[in-house]
Short mmCIF file of C-alpha atoms and ligand atoms in Angstrom, two decimals:
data_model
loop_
_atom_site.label_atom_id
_atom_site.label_comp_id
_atom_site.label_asym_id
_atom_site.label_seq_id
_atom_site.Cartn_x
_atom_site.Cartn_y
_atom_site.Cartn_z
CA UNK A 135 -32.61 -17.68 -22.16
CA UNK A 136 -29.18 -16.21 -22.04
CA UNK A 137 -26.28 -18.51 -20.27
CA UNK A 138 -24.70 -17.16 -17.14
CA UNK A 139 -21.06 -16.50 -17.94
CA UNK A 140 -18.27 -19.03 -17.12
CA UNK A 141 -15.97 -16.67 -17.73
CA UNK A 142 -15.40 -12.76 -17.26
CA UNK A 143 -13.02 -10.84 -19.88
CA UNK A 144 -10.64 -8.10 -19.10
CA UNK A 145 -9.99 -5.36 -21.74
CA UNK A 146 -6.80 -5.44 -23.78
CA UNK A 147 -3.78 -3.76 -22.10
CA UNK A 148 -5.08 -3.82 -18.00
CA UNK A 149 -2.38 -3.82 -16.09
CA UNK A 150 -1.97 -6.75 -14.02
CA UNK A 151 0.91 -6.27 -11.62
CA UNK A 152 2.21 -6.75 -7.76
CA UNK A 153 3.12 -3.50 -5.17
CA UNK A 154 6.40 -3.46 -3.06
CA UNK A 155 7.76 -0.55 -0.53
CA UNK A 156 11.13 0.20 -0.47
CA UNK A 157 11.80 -0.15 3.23
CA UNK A 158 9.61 -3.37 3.60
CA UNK A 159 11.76 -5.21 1.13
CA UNK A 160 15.41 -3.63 0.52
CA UNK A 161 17.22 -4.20 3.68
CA UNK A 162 19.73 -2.05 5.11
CA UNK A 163 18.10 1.57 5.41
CA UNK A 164 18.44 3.83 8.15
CA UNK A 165 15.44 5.88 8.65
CA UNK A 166 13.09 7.34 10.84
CA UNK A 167 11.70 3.75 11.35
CA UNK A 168 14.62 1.58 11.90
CA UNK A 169 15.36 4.18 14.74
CA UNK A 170 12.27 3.74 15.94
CA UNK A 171 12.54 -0.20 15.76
CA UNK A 172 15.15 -0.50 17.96
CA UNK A 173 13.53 1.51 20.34
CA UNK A 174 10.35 -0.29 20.22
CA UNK A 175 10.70 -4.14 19.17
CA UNK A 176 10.71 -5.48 22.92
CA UNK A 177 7.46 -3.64 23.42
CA UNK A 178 5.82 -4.79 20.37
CA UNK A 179 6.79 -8.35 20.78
CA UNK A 180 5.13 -7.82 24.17
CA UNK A 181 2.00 -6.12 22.66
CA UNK A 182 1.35 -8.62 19.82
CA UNK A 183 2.15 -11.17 21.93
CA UNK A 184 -1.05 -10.06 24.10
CA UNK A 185 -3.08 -9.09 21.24
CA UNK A 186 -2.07 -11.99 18.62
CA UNK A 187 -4.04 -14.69 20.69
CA UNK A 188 -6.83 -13.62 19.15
CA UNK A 189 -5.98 -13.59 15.77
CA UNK A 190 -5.76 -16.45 13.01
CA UNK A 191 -2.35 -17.35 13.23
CA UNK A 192 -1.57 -17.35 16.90
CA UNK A 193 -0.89 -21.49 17.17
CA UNK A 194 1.86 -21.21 14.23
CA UNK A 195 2.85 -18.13 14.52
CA UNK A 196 3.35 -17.09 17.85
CA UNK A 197 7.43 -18.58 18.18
CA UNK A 198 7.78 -15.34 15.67
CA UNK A 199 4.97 -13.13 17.05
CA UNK A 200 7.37 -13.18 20.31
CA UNK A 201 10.17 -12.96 18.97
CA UNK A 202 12.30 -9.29 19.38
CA UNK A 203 14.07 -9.48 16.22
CA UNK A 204 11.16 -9.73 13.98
CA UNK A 205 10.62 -6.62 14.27
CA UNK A 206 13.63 -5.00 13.34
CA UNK A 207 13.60 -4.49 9.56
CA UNK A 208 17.38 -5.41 9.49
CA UNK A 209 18.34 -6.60 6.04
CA UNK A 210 14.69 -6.45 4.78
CA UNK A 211 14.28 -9.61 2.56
CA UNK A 212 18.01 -8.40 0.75
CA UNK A 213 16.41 -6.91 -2.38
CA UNK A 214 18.85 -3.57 -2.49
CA UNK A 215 20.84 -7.29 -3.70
CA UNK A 216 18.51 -9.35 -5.24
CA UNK A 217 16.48 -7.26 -7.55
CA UNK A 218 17.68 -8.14 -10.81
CA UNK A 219 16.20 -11.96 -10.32
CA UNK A 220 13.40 -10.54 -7.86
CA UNK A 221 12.21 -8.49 -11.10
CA UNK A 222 12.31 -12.22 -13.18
CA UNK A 223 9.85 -13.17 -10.67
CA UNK A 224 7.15 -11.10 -12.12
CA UNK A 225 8.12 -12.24 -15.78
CA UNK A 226 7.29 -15.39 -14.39
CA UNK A 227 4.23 -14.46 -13.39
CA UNK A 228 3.55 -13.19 -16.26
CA UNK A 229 3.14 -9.39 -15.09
CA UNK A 230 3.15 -6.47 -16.76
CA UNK A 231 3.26 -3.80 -14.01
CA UNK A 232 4.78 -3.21 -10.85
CA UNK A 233 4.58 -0.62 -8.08
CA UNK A 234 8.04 0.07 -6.28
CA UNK A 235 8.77 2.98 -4.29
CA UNK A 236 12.10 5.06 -3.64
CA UNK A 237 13.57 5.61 -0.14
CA UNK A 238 14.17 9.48 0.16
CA UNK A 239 16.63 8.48 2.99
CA UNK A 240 19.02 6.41 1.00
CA UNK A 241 18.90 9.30 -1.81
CA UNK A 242 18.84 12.22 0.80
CA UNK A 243 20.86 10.66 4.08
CA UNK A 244 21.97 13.77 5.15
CA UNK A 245 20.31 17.50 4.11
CA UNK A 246 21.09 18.67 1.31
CA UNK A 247 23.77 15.51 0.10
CA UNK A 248 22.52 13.52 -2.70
CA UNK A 249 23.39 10.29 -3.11
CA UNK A 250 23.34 10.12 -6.99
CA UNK A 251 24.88 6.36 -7.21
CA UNK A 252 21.73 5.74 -5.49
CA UNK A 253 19.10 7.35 -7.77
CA UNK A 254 21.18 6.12 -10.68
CA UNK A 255 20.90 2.51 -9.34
CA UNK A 256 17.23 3.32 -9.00
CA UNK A 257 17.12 4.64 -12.67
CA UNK A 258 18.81 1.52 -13.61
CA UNK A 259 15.50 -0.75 -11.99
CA UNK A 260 12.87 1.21 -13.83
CA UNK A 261 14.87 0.65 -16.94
CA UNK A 262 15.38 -3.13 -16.65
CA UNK A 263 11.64 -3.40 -16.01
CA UNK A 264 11.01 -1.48 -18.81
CA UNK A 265 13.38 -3.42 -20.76
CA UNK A 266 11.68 -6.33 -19.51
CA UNK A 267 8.09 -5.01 -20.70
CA UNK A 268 7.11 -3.94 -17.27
CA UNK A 269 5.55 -0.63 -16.92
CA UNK A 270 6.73 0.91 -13.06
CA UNK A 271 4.58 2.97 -11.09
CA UNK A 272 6.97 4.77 -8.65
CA UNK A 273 5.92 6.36 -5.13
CA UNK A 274 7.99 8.34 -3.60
CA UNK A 275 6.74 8.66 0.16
CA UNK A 276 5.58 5.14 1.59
CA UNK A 277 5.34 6.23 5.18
CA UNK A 278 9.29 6.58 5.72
CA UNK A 279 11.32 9.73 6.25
CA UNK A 280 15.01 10.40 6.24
CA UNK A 281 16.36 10.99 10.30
CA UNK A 282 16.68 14.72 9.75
CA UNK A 283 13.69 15.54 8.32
CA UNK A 284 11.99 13.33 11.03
CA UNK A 285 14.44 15.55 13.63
CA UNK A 286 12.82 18.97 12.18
CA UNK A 287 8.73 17.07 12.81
CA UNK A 288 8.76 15.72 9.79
CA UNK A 289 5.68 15.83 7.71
CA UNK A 290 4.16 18.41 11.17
CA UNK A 291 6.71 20.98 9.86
CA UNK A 292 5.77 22.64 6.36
CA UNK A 293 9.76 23.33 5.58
CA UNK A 294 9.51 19.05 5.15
CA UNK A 295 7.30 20.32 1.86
CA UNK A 296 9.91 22.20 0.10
CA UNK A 297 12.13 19.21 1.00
CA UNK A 298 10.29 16.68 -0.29
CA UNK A 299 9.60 19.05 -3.71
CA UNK A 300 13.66 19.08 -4.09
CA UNK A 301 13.95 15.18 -3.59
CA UNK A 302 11.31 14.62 -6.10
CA UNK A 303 12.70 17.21 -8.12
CA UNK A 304 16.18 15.12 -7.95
CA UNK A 305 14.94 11.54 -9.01
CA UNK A 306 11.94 12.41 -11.68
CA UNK A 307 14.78 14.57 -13.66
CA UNK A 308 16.73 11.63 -13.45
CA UNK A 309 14.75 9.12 -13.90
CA UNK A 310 12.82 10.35 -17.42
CA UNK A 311 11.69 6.82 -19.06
CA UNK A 312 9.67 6.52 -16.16
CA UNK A 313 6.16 8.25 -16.36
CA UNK A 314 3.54 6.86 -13.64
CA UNK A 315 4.27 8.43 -10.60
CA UNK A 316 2.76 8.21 -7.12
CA UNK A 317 3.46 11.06 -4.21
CA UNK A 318 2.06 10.02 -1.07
CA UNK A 319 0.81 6.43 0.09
CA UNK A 320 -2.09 5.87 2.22
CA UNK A 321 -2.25 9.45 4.23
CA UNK A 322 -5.05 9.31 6.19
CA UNK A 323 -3.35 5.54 7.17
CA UNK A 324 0.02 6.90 8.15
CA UNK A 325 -1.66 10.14 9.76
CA UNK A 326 -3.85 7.57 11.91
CA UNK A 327 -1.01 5.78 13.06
CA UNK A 328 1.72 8.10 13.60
CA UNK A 329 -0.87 11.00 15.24
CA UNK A 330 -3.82 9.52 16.35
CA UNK A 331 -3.27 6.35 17.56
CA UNK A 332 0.48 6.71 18.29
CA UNK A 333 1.47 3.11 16.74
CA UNK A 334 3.73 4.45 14.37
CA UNK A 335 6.51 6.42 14.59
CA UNK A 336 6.64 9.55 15.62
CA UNK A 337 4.30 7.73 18.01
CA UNK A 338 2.46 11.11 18.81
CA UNK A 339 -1.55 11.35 20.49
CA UNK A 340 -2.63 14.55 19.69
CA UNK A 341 -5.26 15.41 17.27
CA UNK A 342 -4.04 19.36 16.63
CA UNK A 343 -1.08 17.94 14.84
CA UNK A 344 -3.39 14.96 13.41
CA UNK A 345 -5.14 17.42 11.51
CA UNK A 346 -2.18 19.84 11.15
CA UNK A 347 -0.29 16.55 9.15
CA UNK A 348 -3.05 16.07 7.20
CA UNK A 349 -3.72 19.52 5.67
CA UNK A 350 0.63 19.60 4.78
CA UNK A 351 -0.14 16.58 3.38
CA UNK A 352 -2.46 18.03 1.09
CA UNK A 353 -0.15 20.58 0.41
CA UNK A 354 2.87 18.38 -0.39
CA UNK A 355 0.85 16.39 -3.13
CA UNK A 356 -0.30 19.85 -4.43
CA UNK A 357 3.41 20.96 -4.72
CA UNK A 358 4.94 17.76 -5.53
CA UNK A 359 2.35 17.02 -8.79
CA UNK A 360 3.86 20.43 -10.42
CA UNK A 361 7.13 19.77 -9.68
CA UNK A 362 7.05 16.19 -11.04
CA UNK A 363 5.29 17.67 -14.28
CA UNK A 364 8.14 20.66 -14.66
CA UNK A 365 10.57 17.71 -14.35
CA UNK A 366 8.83 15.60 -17.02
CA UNK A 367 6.03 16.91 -19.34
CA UNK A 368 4.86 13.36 -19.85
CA UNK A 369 4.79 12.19 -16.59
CA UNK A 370 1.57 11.08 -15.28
CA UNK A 371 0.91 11.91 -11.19
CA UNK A 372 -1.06 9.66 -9.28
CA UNK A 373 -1.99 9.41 -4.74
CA UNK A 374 -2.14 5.42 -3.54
CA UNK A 375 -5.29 6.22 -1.56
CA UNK A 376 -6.86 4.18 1.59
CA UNK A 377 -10.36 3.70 0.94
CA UNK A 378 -12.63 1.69 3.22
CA UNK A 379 -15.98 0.38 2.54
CA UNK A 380 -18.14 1.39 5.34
CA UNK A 381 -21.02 -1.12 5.04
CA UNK A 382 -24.52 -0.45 6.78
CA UNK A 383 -25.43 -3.07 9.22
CA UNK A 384 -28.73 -4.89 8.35
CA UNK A 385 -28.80 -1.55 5.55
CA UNK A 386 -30.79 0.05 8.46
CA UNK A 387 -31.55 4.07 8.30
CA UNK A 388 -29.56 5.15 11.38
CA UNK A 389 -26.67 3.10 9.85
CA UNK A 390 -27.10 4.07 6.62
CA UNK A 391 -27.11 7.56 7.90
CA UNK A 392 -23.84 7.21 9.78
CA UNK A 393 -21.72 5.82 7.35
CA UNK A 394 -22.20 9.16 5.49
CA UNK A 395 -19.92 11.44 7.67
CA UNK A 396 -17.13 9.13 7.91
CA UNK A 397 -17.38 7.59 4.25
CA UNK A 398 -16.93 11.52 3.47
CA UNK A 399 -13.79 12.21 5.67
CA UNK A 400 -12.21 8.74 5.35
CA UNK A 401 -12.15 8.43 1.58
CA UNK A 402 -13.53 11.89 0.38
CA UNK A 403 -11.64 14.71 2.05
CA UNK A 404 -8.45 14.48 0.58
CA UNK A 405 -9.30 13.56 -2.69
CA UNK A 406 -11.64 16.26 -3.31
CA UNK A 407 -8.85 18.42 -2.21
CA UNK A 408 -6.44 17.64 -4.65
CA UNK A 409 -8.41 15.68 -7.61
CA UNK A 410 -7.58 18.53 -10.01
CA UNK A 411 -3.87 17.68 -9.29
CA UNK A 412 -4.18 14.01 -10.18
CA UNK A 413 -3.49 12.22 -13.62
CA UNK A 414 -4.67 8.40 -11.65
CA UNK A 415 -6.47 7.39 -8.57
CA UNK A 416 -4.85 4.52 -7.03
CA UNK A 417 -7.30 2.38 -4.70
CA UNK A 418 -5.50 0.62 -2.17
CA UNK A 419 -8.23 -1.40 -0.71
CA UNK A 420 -8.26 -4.28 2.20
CA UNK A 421 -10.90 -4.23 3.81
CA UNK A 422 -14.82 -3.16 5.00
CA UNK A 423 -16.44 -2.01 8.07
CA UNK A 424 -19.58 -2.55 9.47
CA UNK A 425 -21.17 0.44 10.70
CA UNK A 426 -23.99 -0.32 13.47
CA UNK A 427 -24.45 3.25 15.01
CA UNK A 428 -23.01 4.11 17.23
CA UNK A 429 -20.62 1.08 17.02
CA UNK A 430 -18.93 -1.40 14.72
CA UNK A 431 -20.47 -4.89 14.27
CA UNK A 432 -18.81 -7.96 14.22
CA UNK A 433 -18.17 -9.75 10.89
CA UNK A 434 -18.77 -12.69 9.69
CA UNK A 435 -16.07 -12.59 6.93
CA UNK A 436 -13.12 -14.62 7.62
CA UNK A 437 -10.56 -12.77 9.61
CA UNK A 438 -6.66 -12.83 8.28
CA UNK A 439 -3.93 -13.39 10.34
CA UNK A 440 -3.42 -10.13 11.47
CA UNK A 441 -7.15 -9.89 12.83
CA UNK A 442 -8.15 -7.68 9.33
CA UNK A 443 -11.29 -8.72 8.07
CA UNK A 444 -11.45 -9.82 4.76
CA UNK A 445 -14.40 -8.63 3.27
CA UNK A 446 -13.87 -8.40 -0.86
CA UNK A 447 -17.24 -7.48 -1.96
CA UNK A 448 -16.13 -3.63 -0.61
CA UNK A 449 -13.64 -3.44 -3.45
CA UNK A 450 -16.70 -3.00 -5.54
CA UNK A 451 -17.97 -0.19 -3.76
CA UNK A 452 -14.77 1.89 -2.99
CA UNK A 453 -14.00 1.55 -6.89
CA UNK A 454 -17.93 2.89 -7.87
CA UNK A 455 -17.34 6.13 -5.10
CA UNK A 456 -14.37 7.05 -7.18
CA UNK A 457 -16.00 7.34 -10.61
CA UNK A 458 -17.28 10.86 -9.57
CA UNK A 459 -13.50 12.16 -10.17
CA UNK A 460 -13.87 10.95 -13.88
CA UNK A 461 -9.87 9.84 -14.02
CA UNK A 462 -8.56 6.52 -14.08
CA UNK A 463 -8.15 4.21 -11.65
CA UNK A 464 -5.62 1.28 -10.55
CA UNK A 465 -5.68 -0.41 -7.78
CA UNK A 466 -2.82 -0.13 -6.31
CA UNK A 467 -2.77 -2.52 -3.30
CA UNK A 468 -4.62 -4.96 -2.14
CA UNK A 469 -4.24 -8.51 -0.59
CA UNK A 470 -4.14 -10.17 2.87
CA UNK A 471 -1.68 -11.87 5.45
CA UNK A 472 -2.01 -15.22 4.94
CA UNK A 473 1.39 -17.74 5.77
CA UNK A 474 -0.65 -20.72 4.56
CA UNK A 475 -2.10 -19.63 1.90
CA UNK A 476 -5.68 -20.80 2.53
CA UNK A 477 -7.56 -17.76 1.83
CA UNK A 478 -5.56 -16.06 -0.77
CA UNK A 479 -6.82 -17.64 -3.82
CA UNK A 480 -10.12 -16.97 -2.69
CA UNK A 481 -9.37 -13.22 -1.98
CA UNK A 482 -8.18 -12.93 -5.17
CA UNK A 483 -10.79 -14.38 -7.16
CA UNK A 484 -12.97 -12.49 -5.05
CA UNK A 485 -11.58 -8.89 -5.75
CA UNK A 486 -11.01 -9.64 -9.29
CA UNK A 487 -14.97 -10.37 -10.10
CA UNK A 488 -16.12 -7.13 -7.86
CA UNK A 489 -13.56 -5.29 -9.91
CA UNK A 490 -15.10 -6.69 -13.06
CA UNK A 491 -18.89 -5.67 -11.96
CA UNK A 492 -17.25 -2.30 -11.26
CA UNK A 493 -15.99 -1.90 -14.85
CA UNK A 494 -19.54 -2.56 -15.78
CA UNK A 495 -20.86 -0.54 -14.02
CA UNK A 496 -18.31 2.51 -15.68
CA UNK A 497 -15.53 2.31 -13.09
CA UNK A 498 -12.34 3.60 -15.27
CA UNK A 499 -10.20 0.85 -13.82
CA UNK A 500 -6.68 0.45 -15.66
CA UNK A 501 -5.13 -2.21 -13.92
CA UNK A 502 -4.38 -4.00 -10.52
CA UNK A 503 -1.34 -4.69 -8.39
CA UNK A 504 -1.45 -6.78 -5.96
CA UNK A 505 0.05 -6.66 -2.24
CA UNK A 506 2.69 -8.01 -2.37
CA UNK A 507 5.35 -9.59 -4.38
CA UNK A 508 7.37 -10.89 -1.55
CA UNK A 509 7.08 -11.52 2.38
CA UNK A 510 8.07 -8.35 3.68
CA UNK A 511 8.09 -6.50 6.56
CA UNK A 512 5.16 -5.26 7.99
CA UNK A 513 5.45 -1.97 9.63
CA UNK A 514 4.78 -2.21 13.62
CA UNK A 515 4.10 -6.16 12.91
CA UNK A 516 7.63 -6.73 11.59
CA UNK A 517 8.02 -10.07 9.71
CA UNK A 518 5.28 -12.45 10.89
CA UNK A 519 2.58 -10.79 8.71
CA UNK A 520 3.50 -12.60 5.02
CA UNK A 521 1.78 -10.67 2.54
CA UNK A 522 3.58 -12.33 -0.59
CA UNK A 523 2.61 -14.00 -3.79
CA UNK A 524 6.25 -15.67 -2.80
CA UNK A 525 7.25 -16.72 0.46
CA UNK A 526 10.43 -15.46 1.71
CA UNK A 527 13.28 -17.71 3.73
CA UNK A 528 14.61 -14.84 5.61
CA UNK A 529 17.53 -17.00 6.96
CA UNK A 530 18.46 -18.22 3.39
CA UNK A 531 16.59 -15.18 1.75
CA UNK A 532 15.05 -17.79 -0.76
CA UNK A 533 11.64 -17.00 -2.16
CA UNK A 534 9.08 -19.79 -3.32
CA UNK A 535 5.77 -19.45 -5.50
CA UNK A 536 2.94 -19.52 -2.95
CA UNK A 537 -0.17 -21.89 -4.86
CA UNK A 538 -2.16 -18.69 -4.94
CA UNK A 539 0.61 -16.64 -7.17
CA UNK A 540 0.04 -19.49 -9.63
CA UNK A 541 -3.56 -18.81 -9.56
CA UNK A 542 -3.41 -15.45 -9.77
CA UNK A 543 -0.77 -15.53 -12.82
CA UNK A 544 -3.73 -17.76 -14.89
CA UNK A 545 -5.96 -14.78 -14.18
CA UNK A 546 -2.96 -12.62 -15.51
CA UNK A 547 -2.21 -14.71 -18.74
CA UNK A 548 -5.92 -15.15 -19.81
CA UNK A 549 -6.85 -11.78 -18.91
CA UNK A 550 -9.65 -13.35 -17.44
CA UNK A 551 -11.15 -14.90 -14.88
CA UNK A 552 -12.88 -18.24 -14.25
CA UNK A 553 -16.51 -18.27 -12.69
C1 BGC B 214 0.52 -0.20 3.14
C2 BGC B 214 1.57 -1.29 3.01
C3 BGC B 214 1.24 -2.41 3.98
C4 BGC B 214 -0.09 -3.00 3.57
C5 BGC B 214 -0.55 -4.20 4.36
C6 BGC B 214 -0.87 -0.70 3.31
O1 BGC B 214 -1.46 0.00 4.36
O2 BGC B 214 0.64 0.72 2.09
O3 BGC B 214 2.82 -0.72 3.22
O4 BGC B 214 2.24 -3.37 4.03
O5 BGC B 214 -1.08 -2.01 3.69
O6 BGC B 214 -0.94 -3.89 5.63
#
């Protein structure tokens, strides 16, 4: 009889790494969002203060969930300062990737005007990482766009296309050691939000422009993958893409039925539009639904802090849909909001095995990063969401190794992980 496995290998060379945004971390950007923040934070202190009672965290968090300020991104968590010992962090850790991104807004603030100080002090991160044997994977729209494109309807106006080919145009020629590049995070995500549901800046309802956004979209990453390759031959063009398991309740018919049509638009559509433009998938995965047509069913997964559900086992899943493109894979986000830290180690573990059975089963996966390096600040739920393998002090700005990131950084060293 063959003995079970205490132990599951990872080939030589995956990339084991953490994912940061520019504008969740660096402090001091004006943007599209921080106008929008100042705007908004009363309201969404009032909203989360309504909706947080049900989540996880409510008893210990609430002092911040009701607090204004949290959710003004303000000085972010200083790293526009901080990066040099911010990058030592994931030396400690032992990684050897990391996924940044570059704020078009601090490189662009006005049309036209390039800030090249900026892009060279960006140039001069991806070459200390390199220099520190870190390979970068660069994105260069994570949800945030400079005031005046936002003034002309941002990504609802196609000139915003040619404008974001000239800004990519501007850093990849500038930045030529670095060669993993990612356009557009999460679209479908930001599309949701920003169109759909109206949670996100430009807080819009109207599902004309929904789709409108998402077909320029398309377009953009079309554009933007040629210009990035004119600008370097070797670079290699990747999408972060939002895929959701969409799990059939009780694997009934109906449900198994109905998880078709929106497993197709959800984490399909684009792709198949723009898989011949692509060098990488990146997989940013969180979590599964259950489908019970014509509803969604409860879970019985724990829930995070922000009310997410944290169901693992989907990783496995999203990862096997993708082998149809036949290109690599990384996943490029994936973790949980979790201030205590109980159920990050667990998460982690978790998503590491499924990604393992994946590679069995002839998933092309190249490496992992997880979400995120540091506190940071989450979007609509400003600063009360901590996502980090480090905590972050935001009143002395000192970070601390969460229990988990030492976990996770035994998985990184052994390239393995423990059964
Ligand atoms: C986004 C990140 C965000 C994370 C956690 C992803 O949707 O790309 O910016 O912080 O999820 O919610």
């Amino acid at each position: 009889m063959s003995k079970q496995p205490t132990e599951l290998n990872f080939p030589e060379g995956f990339l084991w790494g953490a994912a940061t945004s520019a504008y969740q971390i660096e402090g001091g950007i004006t943007n599209d969002w921080s106008e929008w923040e100042k705007k908004n934070s009363v309201i969404l202190s009032k909203k989360y203060t309504r909706e947080g009672k049900r989540y996880l965290g409510w008893d210990y968090l609430k002092e911040d969930i009701q607090n204004p300020a949290n959710y003004l991104s303000g000085d972010g968590v200083d790293h526009w300062n901080r990066w040099e010992s911010d990058f030592k962090l994931l030396s400690e850790l032992g990684l050897k990737g990391y996924r940044m991104s570059i704020e078009w807004a601090r490189v662009e603030p006005v049309e036209g005007e390039f800030d090249f100080a900026v892009i060279d002090k960006y140039a001069q991160m991806l070459y200390s990482l390199r220099a520190q044997g870190i390979e970068p994977m660069v994105t260069l729209w994570h949800f945030t766009l400079p005031t005046w494109v936002a003034d002309i309807g941002g990504w609802e106006n196609k000139q915003t296309i040619e404008y974001f080919d000239r800004f990519a145009q501007q850093v990849v020629s500038k930045c030529p050691q670095n060669t993993h590049w990612i356009t557009l995070n999460e679209p479908e995500i930001y599309t949701r939000e920003a169109y759909l549901t109206g949670k996100w800046p430009p807080g819009r309802r109207a599902i004309g422009k929904y789709f409108g956004v998402i077909g320029n979209l398309i377009d953009a990453h079309k554009k933007a993958s040629r210009v990035i390759r004119q600008a370097n031959p070797n670079a290699l063009v990747g999408i972060a893409k939002n895929n959701t398991y969409f799990q059939p309740y009780k694997d009934r018919l109906i449900n198994k039925l109905a998880v078709k049509p929106v497993t197709w638009w959800w984490n399909r559509y684009f792709l198949n539009r723009i898989h011949k433009d692509l060098d990488f998938i990146g997989l940013n995965y969180y979590f599964h639904r259950v489908v019970n047509f014509p509803l969604l069913a409860k879970d019985l997964d724990p829930i995070s802090e922000i009310g997410v559900e944290l169901g693992p086992h989907g990783i496995y899943h999203t990862l096997k849909e993708l082998r149809r493109y036949k290109l690599p894979v990384y996943v490029t986000e994936n973790g949980l909001a979790d201030s205590t830290d109980e159920h990050r180690k667990w998460f982690i573990k978790q998503s590491v095995v499924e990604m393992h059975s994946a590679m069995q089963d002839g998933v092309d996966l190249r490496g992992y990063f997880h979400w995120s390096l540091l506190d940071n600040f989450e979007w609509d739920k400003g600063y009360w969401a901590r996502f980090g393998l480090y905590s972050v002090n935001r009143e002395t700005m000192q970070r601390e190794m969460r229990e988990s990131a030492k976990y996770y950084s035994e998985i990184v060293r052994s390239n393995s992980v423990k059964l």
